[in-house]
Coordinates of N, CA and C in Angstrom, one line a residue:
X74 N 47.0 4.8 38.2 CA 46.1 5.2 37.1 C 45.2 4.0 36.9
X75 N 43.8 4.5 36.6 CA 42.7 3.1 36.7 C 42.9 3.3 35.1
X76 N 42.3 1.1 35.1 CA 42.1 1.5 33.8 C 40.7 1.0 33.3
X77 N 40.0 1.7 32.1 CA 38.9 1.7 32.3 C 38.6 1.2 30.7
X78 N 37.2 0.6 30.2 CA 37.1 0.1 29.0 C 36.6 1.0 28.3
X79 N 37.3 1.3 26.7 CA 36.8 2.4 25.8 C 35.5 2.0 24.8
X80 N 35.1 2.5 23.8 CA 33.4 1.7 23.4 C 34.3 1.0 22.2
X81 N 35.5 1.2 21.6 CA 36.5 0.1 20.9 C 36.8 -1.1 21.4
X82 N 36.2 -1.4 23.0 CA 37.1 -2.3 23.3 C 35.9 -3.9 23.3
X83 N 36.2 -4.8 23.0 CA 35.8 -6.4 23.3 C 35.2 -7.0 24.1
X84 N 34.4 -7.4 24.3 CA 33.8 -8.0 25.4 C 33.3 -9.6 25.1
X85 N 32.3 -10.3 25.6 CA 32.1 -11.3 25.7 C 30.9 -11.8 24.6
X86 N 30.3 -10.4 24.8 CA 28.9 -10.6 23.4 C 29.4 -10.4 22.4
X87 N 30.6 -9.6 21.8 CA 30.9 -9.6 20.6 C 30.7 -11.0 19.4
X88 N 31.4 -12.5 19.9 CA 31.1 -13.6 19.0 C 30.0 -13.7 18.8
X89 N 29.0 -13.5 19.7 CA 27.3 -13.7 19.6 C 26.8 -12.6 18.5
X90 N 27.4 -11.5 18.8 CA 26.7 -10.7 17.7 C 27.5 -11.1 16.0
X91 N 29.1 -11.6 16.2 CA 29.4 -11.9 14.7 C 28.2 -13.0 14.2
X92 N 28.0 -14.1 14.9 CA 27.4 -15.2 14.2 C 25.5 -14.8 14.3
X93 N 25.3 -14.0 14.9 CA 24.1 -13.0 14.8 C 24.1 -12.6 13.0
X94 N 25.2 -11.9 13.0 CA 25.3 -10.9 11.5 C 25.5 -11.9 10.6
X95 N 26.3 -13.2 11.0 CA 26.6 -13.8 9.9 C 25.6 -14.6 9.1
X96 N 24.5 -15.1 10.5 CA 22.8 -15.5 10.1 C 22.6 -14.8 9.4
X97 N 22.4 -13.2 9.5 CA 21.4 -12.4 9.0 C 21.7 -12.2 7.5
X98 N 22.8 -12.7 7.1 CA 23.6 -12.1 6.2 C 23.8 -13.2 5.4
X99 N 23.4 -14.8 5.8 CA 23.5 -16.0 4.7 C 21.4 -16.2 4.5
X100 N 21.0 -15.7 5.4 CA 19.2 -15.8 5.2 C 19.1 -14.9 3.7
X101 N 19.6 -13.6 3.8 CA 19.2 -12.3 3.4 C 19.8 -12.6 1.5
X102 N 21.1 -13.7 1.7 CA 21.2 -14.3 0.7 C 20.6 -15.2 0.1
X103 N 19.8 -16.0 0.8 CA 19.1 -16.4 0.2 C 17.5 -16.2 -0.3
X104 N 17.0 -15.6 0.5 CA 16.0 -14.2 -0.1 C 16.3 -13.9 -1.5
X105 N 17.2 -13.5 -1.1 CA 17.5 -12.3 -2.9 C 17.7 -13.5 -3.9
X106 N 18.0 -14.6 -3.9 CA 18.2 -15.8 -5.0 C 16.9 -16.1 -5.0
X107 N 15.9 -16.3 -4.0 CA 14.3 -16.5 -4.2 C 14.1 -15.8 -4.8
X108 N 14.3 -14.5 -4.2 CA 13.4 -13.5 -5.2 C 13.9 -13.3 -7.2
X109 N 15.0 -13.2 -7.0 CA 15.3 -13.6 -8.4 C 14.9 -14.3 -9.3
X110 N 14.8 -15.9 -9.1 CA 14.4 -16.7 -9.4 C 13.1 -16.5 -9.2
X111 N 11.9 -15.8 -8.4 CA 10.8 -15.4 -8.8 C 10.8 -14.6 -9.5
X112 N 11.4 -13.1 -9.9 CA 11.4 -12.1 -10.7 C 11.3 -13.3 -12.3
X113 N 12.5 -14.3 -12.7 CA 12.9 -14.5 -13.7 C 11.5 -15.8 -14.0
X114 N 11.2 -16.7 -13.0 CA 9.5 -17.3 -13.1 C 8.8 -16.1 -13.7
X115 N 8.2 -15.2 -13.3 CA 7.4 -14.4 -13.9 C 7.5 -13.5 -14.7
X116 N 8.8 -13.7 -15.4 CA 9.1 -13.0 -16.4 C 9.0 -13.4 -17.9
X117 N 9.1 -14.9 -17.4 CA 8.9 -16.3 -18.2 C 7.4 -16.1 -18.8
X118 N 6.9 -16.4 -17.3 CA 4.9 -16.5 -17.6 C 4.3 -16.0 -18.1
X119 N 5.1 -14.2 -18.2 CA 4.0 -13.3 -18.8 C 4.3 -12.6 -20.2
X120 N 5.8 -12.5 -20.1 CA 6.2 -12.1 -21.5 C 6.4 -13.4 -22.5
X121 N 6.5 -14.5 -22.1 CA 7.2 -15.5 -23.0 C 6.0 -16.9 -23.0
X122 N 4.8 -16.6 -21.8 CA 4.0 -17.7 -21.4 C 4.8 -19.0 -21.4
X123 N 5.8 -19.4 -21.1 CA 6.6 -20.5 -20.5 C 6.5 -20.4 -18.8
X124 N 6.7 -21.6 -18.3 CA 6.7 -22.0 -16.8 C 8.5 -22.6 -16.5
X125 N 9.4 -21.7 -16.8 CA 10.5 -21.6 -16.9 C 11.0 -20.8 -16.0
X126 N 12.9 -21.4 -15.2 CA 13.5 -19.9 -14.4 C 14.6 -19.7 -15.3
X127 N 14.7 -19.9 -16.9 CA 15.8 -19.5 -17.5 C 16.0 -17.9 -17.7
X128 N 17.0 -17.5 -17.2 CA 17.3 -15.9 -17.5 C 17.3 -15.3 -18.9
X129 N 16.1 -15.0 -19.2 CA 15.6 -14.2 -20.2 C 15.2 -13.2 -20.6
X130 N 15.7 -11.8 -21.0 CA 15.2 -10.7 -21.4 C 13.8 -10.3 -21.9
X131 N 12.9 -9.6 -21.4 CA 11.9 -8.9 -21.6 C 11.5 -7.9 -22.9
X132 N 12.9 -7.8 -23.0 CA 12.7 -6.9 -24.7 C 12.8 -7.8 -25.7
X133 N 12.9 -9.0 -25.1 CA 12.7 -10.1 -26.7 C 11.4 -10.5 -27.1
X134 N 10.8 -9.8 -26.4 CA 9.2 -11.0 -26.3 C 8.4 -10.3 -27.7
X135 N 7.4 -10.7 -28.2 CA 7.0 -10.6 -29.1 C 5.0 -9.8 -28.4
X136 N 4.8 -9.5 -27.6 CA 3.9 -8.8 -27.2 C 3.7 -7.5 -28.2
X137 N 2.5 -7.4 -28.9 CA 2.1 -5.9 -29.9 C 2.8 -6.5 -31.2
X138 N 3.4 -7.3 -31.3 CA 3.8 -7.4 -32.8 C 2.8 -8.4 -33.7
X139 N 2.7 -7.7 -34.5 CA 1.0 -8.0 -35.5 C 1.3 -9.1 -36.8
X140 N 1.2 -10.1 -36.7 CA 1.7 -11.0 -37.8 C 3.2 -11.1 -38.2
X141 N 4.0 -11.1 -37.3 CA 5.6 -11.3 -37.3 C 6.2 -10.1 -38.2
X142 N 5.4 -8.9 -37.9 CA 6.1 -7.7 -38.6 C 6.3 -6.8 -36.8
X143 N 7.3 -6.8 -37.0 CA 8.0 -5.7 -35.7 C 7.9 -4.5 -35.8
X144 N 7.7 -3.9 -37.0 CA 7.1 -2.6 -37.2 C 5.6 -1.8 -37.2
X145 N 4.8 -2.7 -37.0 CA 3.1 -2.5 -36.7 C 2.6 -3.4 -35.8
X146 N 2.5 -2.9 -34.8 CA 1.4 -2.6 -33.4 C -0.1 -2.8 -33.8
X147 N -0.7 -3.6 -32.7 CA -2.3 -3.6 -32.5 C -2.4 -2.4 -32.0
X148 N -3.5 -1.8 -33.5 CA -4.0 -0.6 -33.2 C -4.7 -0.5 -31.6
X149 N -5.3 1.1 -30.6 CA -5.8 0.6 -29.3 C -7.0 0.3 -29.5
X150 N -7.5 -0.3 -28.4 CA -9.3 -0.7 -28.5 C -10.2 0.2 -29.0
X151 N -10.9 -0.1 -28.9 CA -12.4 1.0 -29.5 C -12.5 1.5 -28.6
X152 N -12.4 0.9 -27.3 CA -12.8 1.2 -25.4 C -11.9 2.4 -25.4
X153 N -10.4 2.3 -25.9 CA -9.3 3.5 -25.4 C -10.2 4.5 -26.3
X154 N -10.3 4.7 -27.3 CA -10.8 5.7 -28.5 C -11.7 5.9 -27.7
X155 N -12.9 5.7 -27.6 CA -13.9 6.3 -27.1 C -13.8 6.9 -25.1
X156 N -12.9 5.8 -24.6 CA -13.3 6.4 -22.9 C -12.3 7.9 -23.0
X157 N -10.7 7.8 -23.7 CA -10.3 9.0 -23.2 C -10.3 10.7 -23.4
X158 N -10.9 10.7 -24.3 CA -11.4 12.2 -24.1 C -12.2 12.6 -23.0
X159 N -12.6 11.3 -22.5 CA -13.8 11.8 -21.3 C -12.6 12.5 -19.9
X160 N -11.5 11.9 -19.8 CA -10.6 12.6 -18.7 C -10.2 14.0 -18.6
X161 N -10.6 14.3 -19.9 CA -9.6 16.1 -20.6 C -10.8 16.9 -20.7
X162 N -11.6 16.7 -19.2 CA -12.9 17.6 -19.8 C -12.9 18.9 -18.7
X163 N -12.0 18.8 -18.0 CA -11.6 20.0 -16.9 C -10.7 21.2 -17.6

């Protein structure tokens, strides 16, 4: 009886390909901590205008709130009032 190799079986490239995946797999970690750390930079800049990577929520920011009342919004521009009726003319 011959014996013959199954696609389960081991070969010589196998370690090459572990420390292949294992690169791919400590880069790809550190990717996603950049990008985080950029997500949380520009989350800083634009809701909070700080130059900060402290993890801070977006629903705390004070954007539209009109003299420290949380219940009245900057009415929209003049520009919104006047440009959009022009879209609803079909």
């Amino acid at each position: 009886m011959t014996s013959h190799k199954r696609d389960f079986s081991a070969n010589a490239r196998l370690p090459g390909i572990f420390a292949l995946a294992a690169c791919i797999g400590v880069v790809s970690t550190l990717a996603a901590f950049a990008l985080l750390n950029l997500i949380r930079l520009f989350t800083n800049l634009f809701f909070f205008g700080a130059l900060s990577f402290a993890d801070r929520s977006a629903a705390g920011n004070t954007l539209g709130v009109r003299r420290g009342r949380p219940d009245r919004h900057d009415p929209p521009s003049i520009g919104k009032r006047r440009f959009a009726p022009a879209g609803r003319t079909g």
